Every structure is written in structure tokens, then in C-alpha cells.
PDB file of C-alpha atoms in Angstrom:
ATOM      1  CA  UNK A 199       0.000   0.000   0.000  1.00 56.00           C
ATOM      2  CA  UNK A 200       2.392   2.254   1.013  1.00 55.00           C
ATOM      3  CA  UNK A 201       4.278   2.021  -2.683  1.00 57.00           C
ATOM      4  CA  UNK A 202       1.082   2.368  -4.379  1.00 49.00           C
ATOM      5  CA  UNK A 203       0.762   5.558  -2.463  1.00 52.00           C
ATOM      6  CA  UNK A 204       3.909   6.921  -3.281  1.00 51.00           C
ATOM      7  CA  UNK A 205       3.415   5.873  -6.655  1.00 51.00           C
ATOM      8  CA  UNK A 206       0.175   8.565  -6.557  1.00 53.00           C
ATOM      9  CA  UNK A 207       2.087  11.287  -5.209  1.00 51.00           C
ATOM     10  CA  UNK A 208       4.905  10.710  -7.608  1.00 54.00           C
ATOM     11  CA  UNK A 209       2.342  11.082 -10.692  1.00 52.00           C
ATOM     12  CA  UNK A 210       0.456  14.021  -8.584  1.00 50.00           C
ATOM     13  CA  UNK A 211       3.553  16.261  -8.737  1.00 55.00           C
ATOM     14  CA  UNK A 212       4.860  14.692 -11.782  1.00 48.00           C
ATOM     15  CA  UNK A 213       1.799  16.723 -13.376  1.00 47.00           C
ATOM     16  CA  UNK A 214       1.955  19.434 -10.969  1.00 46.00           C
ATOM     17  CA  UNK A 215       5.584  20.620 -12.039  1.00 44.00           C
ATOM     18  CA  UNK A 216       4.241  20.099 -15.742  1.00 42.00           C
ATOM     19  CA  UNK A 217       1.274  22.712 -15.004  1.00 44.00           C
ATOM     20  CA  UNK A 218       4.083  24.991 -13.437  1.00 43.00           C
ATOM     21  CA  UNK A 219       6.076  25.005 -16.286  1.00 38.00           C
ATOM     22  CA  UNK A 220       3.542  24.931 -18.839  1.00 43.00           C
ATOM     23  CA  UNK A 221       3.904  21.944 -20.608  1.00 39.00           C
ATOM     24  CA  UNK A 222       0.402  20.945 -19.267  1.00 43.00           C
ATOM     25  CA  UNK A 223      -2.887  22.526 -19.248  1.00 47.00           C
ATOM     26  CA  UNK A 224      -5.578  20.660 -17.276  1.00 49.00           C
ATOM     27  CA  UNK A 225      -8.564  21.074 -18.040  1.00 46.00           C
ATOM     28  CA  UNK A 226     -10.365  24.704 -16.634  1.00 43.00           C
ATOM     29  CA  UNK A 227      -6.957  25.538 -15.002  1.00 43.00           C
ATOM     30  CA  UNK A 228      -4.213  27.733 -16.372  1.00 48.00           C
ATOM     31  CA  UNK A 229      -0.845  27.995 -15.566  1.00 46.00           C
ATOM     32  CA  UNK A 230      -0.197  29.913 -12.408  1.00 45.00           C
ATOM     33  CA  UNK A 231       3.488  30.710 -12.694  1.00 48.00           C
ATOM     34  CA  UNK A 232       5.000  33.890 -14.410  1.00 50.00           C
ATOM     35  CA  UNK A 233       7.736  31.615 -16.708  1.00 50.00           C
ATOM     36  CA  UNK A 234       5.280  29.829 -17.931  1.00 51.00           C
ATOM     37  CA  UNK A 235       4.372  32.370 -20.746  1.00 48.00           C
ATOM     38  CA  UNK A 236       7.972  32.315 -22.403  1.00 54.00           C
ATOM     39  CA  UNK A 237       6.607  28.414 -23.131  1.00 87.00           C
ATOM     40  CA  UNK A 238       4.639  30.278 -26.292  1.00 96.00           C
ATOM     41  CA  UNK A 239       7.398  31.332 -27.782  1.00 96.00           C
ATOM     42  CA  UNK A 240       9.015  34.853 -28.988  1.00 96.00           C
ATOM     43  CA  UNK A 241       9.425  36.747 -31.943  1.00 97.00           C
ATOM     44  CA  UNK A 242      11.887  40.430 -33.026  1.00 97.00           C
ATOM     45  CA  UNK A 243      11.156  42.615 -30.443  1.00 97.00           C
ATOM     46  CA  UNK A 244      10.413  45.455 -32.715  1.00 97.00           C
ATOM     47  CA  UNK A 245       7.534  43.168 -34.183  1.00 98.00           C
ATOM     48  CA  UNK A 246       5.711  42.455 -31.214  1.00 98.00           C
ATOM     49  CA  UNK A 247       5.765  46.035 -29.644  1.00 98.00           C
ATOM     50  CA  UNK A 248       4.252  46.573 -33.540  1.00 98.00           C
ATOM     51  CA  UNK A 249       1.678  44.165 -33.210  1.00 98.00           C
ATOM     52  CA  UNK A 250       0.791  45.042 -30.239  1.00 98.00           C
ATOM     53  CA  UNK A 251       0.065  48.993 -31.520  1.00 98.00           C
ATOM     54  CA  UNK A 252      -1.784  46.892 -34.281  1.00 98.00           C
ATOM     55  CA  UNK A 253      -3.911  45.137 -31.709  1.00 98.00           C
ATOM     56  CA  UNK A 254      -5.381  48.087 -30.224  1.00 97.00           C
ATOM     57  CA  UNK A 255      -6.849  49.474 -33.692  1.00 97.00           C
ATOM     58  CA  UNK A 256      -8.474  46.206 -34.165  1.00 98.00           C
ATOM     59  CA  UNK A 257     -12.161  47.029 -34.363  1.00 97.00           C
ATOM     60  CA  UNK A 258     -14.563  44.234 -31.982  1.00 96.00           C
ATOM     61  CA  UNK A 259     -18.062  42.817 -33.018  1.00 88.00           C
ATOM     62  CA  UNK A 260     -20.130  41.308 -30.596  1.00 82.00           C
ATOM     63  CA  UNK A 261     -21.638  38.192 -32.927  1.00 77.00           C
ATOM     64  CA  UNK A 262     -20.172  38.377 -36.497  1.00 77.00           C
ATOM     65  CA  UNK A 263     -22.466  36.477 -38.791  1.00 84.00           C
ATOM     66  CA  UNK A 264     -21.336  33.757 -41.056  1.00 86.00           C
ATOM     67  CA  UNK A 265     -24.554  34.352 -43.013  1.00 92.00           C
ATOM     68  CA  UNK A 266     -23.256  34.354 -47.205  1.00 93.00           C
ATOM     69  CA  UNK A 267     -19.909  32.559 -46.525  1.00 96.00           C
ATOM     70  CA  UNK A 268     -19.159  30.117 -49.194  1.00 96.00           C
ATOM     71  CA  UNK A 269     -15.302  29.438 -50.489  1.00 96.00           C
ATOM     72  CA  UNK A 270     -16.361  30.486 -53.822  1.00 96.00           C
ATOM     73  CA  UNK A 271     -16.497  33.676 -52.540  1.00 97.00           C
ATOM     74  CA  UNK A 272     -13.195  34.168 -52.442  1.00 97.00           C
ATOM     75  CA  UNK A 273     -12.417  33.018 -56.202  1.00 96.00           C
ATOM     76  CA  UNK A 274     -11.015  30.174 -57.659  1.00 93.00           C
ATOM     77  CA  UNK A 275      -8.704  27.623 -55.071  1.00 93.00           C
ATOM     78  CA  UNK A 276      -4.662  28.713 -55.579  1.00 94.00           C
ATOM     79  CA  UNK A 277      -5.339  30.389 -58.433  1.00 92.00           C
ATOM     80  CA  UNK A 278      -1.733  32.130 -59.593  1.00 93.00           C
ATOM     81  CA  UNK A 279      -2.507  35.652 -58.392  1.00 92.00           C
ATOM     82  CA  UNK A 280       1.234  36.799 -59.007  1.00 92.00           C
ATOM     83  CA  UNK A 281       1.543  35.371 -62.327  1.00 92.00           C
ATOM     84  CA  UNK A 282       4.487  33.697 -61.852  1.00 92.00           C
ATOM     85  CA  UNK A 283       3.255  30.504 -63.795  1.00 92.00           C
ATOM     86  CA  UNK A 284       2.662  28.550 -60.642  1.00 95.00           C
ATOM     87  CA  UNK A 285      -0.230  27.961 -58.308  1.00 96.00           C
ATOM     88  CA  UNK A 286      -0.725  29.472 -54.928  1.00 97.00           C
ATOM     89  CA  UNK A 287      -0.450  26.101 -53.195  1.00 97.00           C
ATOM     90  CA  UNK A 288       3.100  24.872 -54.851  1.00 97.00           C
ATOM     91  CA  UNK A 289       4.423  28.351 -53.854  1.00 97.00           C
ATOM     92  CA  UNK A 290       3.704  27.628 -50.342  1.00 98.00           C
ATOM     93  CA  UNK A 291       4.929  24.485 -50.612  1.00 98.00           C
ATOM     94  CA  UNK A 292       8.435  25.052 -52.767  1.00 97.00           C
ATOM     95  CA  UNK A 293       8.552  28.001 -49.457  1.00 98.00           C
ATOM     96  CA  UNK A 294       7.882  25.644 -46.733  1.00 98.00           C
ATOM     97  CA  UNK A 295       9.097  22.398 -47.719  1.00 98.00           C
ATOM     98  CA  UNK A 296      12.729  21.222 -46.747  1.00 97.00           C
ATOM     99  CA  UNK A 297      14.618  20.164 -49.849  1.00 97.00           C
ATOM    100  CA  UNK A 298      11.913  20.127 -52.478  1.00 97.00           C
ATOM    101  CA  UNK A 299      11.454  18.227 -55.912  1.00 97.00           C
ATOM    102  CA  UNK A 300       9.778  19.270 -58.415  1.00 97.00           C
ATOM    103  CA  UNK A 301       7.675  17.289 -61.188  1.00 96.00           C
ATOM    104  CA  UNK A 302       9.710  17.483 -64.531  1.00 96.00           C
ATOM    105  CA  UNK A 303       8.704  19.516 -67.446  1.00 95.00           C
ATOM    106  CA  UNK A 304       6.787  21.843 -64.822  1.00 94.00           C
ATOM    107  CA  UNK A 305       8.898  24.760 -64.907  1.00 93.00           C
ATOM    108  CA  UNK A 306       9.873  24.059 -61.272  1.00 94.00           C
ATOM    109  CA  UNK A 307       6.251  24.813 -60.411  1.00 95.00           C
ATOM    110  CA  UNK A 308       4.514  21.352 -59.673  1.00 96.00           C
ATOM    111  CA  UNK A 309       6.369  20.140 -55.888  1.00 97.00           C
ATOM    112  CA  UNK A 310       6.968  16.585 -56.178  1.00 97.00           C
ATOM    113  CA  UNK A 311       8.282  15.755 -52.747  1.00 97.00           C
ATOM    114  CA  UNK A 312       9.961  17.511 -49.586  1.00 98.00           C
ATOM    115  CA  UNK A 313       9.844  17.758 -45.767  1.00 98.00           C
ATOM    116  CA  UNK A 314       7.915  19.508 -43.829  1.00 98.00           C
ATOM    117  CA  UNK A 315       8.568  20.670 -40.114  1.00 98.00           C
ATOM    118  CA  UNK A 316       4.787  21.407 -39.106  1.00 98.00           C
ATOM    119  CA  UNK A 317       4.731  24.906 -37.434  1.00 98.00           C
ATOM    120  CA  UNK A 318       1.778  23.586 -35.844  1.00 98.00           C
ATOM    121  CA  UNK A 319       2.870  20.209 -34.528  1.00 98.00           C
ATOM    122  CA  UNK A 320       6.438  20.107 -34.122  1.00 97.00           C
ATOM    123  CA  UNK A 321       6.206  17.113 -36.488  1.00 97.00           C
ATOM    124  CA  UNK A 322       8.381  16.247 -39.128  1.00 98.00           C
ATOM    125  CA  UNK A 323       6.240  15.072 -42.090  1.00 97.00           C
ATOM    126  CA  UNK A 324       7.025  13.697 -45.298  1.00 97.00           C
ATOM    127  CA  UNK A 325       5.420  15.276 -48.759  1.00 97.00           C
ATOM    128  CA  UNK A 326       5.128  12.909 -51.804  1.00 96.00           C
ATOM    129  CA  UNK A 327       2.695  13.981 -54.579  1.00 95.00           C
ATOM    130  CA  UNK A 328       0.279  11.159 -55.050  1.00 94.00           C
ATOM    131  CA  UNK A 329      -2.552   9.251 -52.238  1.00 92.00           C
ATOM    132  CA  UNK A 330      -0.899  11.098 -49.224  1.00 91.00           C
ATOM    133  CA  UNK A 331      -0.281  14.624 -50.739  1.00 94.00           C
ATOM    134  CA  UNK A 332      -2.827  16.016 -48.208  1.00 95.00           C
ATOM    135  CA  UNK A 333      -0.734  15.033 -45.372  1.00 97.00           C
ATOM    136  CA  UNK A 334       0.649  18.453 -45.809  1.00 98.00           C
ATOM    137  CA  UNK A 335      -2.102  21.077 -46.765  1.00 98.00           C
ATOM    138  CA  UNK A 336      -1.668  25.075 -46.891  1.00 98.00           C
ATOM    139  CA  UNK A 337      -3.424  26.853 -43.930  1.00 98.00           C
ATOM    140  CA  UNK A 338      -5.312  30.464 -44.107  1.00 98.00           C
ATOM    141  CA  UNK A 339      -3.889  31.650 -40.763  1.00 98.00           C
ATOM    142  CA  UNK A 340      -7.044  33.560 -40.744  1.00 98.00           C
ATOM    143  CA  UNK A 341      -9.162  31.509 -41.905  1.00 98.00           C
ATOM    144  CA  UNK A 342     -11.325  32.707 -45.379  1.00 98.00           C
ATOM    145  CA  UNK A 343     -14.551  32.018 -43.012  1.00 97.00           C
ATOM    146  CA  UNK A 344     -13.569  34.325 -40.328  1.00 97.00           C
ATOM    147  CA  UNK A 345     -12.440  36.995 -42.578  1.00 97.00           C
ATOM    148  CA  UNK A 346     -15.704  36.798 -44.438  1.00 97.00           C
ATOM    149  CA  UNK A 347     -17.706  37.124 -40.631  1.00 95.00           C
ATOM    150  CA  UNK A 348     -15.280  40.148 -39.926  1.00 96.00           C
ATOM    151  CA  UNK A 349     -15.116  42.389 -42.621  1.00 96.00           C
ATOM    152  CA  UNK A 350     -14.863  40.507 -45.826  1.00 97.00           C
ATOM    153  CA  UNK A 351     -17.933  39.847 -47.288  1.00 95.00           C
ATOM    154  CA  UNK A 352     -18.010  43.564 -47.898  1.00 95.00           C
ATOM    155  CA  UNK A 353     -14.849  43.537 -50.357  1.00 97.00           C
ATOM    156  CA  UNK A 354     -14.672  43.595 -53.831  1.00 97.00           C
ATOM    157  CA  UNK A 355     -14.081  39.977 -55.699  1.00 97.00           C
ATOM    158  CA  UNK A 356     -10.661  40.746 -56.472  1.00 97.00           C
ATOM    159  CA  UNK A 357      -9.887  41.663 -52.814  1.00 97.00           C
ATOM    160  CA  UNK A 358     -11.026  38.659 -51.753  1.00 98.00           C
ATOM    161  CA  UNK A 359      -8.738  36.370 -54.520  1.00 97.00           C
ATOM    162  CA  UNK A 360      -6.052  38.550 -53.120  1.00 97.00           C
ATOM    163  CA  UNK A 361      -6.979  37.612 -49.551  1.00 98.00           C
ATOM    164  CA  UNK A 362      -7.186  34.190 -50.082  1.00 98.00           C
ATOM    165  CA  UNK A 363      -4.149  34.107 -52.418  1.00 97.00           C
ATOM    166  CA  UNK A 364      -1.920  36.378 -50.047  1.00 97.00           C
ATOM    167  CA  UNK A 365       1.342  34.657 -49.139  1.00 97.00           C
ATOM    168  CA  UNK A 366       1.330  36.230 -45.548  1.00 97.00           C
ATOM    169  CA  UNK A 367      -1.546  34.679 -44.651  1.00 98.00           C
ATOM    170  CA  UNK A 368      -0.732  30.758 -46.090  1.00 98.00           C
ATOM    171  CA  UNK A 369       1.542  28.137 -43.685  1.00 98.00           C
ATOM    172  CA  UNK A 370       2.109  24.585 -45.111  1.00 98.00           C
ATOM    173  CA  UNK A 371       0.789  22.606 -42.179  1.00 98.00           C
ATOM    174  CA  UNK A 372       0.370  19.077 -40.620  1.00 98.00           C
ATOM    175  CA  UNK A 373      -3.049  17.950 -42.419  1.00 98.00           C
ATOM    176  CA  UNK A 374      -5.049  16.530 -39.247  1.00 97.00           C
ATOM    177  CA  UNK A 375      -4.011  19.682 -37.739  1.00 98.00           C
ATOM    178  CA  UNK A 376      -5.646  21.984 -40.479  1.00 98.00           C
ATOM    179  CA  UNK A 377      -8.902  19.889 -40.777  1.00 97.00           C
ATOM    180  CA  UNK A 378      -8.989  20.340 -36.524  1.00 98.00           C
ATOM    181  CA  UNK A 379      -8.835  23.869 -36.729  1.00 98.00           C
ATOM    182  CA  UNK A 380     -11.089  24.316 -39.536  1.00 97.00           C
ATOM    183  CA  UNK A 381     -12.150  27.935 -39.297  1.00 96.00           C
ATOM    184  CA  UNK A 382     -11.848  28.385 -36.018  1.00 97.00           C
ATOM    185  CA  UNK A 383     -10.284  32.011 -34.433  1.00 96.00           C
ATOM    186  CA  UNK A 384      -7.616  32.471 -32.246  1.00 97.00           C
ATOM    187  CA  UNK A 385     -10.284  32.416 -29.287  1.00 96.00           C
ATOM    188  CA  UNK A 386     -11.116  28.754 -30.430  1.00 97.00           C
ATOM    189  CA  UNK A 387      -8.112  27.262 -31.936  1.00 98.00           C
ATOM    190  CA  UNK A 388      -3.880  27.258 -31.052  1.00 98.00           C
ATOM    191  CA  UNK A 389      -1.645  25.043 -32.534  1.00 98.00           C
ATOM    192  CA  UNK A 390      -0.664  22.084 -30.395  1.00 97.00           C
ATOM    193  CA  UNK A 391       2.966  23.452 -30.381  1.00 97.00           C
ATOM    194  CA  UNK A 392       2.825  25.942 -27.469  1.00 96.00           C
ATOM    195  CA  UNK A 393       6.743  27.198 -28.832  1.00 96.00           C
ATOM    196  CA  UNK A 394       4.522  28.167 -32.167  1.00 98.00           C
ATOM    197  CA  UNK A 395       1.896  30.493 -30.353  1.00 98.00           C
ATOM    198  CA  UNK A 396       3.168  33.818 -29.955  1.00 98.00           C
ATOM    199  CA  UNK A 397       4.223  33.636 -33.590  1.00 98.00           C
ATOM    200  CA  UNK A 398       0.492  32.374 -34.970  1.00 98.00           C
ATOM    201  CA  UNK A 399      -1.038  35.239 -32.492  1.00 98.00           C
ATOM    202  CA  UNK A 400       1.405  37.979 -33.581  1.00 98.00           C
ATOM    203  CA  UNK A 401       0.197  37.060 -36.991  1.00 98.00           C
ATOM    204  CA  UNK A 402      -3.525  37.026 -37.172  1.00 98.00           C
ATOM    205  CA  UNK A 403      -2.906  40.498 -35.406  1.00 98.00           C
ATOM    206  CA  UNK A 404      -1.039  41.546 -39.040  1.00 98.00           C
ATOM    207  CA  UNK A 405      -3.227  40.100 -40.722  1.00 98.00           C
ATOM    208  CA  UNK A 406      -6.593  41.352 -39.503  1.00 98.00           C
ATOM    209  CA  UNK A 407      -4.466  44.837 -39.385  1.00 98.00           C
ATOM    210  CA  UNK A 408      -3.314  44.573 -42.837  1.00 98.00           C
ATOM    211  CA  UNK A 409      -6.943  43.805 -44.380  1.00 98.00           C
ATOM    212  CA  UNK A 410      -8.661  46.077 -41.564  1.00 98.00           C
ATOM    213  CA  UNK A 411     -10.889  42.740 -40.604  1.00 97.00           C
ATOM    214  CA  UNK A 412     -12.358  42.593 -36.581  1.00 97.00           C
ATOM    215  CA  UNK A 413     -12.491  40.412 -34.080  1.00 97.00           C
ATOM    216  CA  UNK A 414     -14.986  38.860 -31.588  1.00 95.00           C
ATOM    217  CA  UNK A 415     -14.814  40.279 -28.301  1.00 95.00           C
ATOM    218  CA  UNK A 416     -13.274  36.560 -27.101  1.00 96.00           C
ATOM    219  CA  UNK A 417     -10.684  36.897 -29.657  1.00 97.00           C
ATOM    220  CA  UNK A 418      -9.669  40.291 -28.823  1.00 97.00           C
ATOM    221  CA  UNK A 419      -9.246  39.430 -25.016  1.00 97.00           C
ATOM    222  CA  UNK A 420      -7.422  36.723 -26.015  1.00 97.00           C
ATOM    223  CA  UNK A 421      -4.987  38.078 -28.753  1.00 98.00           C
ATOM    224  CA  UNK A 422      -3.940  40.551 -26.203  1.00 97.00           C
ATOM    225  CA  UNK A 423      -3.613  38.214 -23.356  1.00 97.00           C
ATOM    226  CA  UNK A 424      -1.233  36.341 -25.972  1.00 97.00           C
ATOM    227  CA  UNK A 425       0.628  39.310 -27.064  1.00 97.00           C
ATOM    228  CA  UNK A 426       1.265  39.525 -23.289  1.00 96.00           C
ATOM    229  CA  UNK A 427       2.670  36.263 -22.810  1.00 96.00           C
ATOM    230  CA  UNK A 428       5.441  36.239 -26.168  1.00 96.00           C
ATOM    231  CA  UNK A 429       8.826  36.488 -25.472  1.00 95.00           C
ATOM    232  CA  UNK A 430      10.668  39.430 -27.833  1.00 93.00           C
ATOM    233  CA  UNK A 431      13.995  38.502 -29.176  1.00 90.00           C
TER     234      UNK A 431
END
């Protein structure tokens, strides 16, 4: 008896130094120690303090509607905006990817295979055109559904195709990681590596600034509770 107890209080405060450091977040509890905000990462100093002057121009709507949002609106999917010969989505990809291949007789436009080291994950994951290609699948950081909810749906056509086509706003991603976020907002959605956080919140901040899109009252609160917690370097 008395090892199984010990056994207890080792796993107790096993998971209570995790909490303290922030490697764990149980459920309705979050982490009461000062060091654990450095756990979401950093980014250029002169950024964040920029991001953070971004922030507070944001505009807030109570309950953005979704009402009208179809992908459509936002024009064709990767079309080649830049005219560079190549879709949207191998640009991301011949970005993102480690080491990538490209299909011959494509002009070095078609990505055959590569690496990826998943922002979102922490995960390295292979890329090989074919039956897996969507392991890896480019991410709207702010998601074409939000944007339409926050500001969007009163654009012009070709500001949306130059939304949705807009290289700041794309991330080659882990592809269960993509489909869980779906379009979620920062108030709904992080990516499961916490060292990736201050970086995805510091974006969506540009973003939204950038295209002079909203946020939910949720998502304001907790943008600038994020913006609080990064790290500048």
C-alpha cells in the first residue's frame, strides 16, 4: 500500500511541475506561474511592440455572422494571383518544404516531394505527390470564413482572390491539424505546439491589421492576453 501511495504522489507532482512550467494545461486551469508564458514562444522585439500597436486598432463585433460565406467567394482555389506561372499552393509548398522536388517539365512549379517541419505540430512530415499529398495542406492563418464574418464579405471579388491568395496569410501545415482547426479564431483554436503560439497570435494580429478585418470580443481578449505572454527577441 504504502508504494502504491507513493506511486500517486509521484504522478500528482509529476503533473503538478508540468502545469508549473507549462507543458500541461488541465482542463479549466491555467498555468499559475509567471515563466510559464515564455513556453509560447518569442518573436523580433520590434515586431511584437508593432503588433501590439496593431492590436489596439483592431475594431470588436459582438456576434459576427457567417450568413453568405461560401469558399467560392473568395475566387477560384490557388489560383496564380502573381503570375508567376505557378499555383498558390506549390508556392507555399516550394517556401515551406525542406529540400523540395519538383515534377519534370513543370517549370519548377509542380512540388513533387519535400519535408515539412509542421509549425503547428512540431512534427516532421514527409510530402510525396500522389494518395498522401494532403498530409501536408496550406493553412489560411485567418481563416477565409472568419475573414468573411469580420469584414470581408463587404470587399470587392478581387480583394477577396487577393486575400485568399496572399502569401502572408498561407503556412504549409500538418493535415489533421488543419482539418482540426477548420475555421476556427484564435479564441477557439492554437496550434498544439505551445513554442509556435506567440508567432500564430502575432500574426492574425497583421493580418486582420493589414486587411482592416475585426475580431470577436473573445478573440480580442485573447490576442492581447497572448501578445502579453510572447517572449521578444
Amino acid at each position: 500500500m504504502l508504494r502504491v501511495a507513493a506511486c500517486a504522489v509521484g504522478a500528482v507532482l509529476a503533473v503538478v511541475m508540468a502545469w508549473l512550467v507549462g507543458l500541461v494545461d488541465p482542463p479549466g486551469l491555467g498555468s499559475p506561474a509567471p515563466w510559464a508564458a515564455s513556453q509560447i514562444g518569442a518573436v523580433p522585439a520590434s515586431r511584437l511592440e508593432s503588433a501590439k500597436g496593431a492590436w489596439a486598432t483592431l475594431a470588436i463585433e459582438g456576434r459576427p455572422s457567417r450568413s453568405g460565406y461560401s469558399r467560392e467567394r473568395f475566387g477560384p482555389a490557388w489560383d496564380d494571383v502573381d503570375r508567376n506561372g505557378c499555383d498558390t499552393r506549390n508556392d507555399v509548398l516550394a517556401r515551406d518544404l525542406r529540400g523540395p522536388a519538383f515534377v519534370k517539365g513543370t517549370a519548377d512549379c509542380l512540388v513533387a516531394s519535400g519535408s515539412l517541419s509542421d509549425p503547428y505540430t512540431g512534427r516532421l512530415i514527409p510530402f510525396v505527390r500522389g494518395e498522401r499529398s494532403a498530409d501536408v495542406q496550406i493553412d489560411h492563418v485567418v481563416p477565409l470564413s472568419d475573414a468573411w464574418q469580420k469584414g470581408a464579405q463587404r470587399w470587392s471579388a478581387e480583394q477577396r482572390l487577393a486575400f485568399a491568395n496572399d502569401p502572408a496569410n498561407l503556412l504549409a501545415v500538418d493535415g489533421g491539424a488543419n482539418q482540426q482547426k477548420g475555421g476556427a479564431d484564435l479564441s477557439a483554436w492554437l496550434p498544439p505546439a505551445k513554442q509556435f503560439r506567440c508567432e500564430y497570435a502575432v500574426r492574425i494580429v497583421e493580418i486582420k491589421a493589414k486587411y482592416k478585418l475585426s475580431m470577436a470580443d473573445a478573440e480580442y481578449r485573447k490576442a492581447g492576453e497572448m501578445l502579453g505572454q510572447c517572449r521578444s527577441e
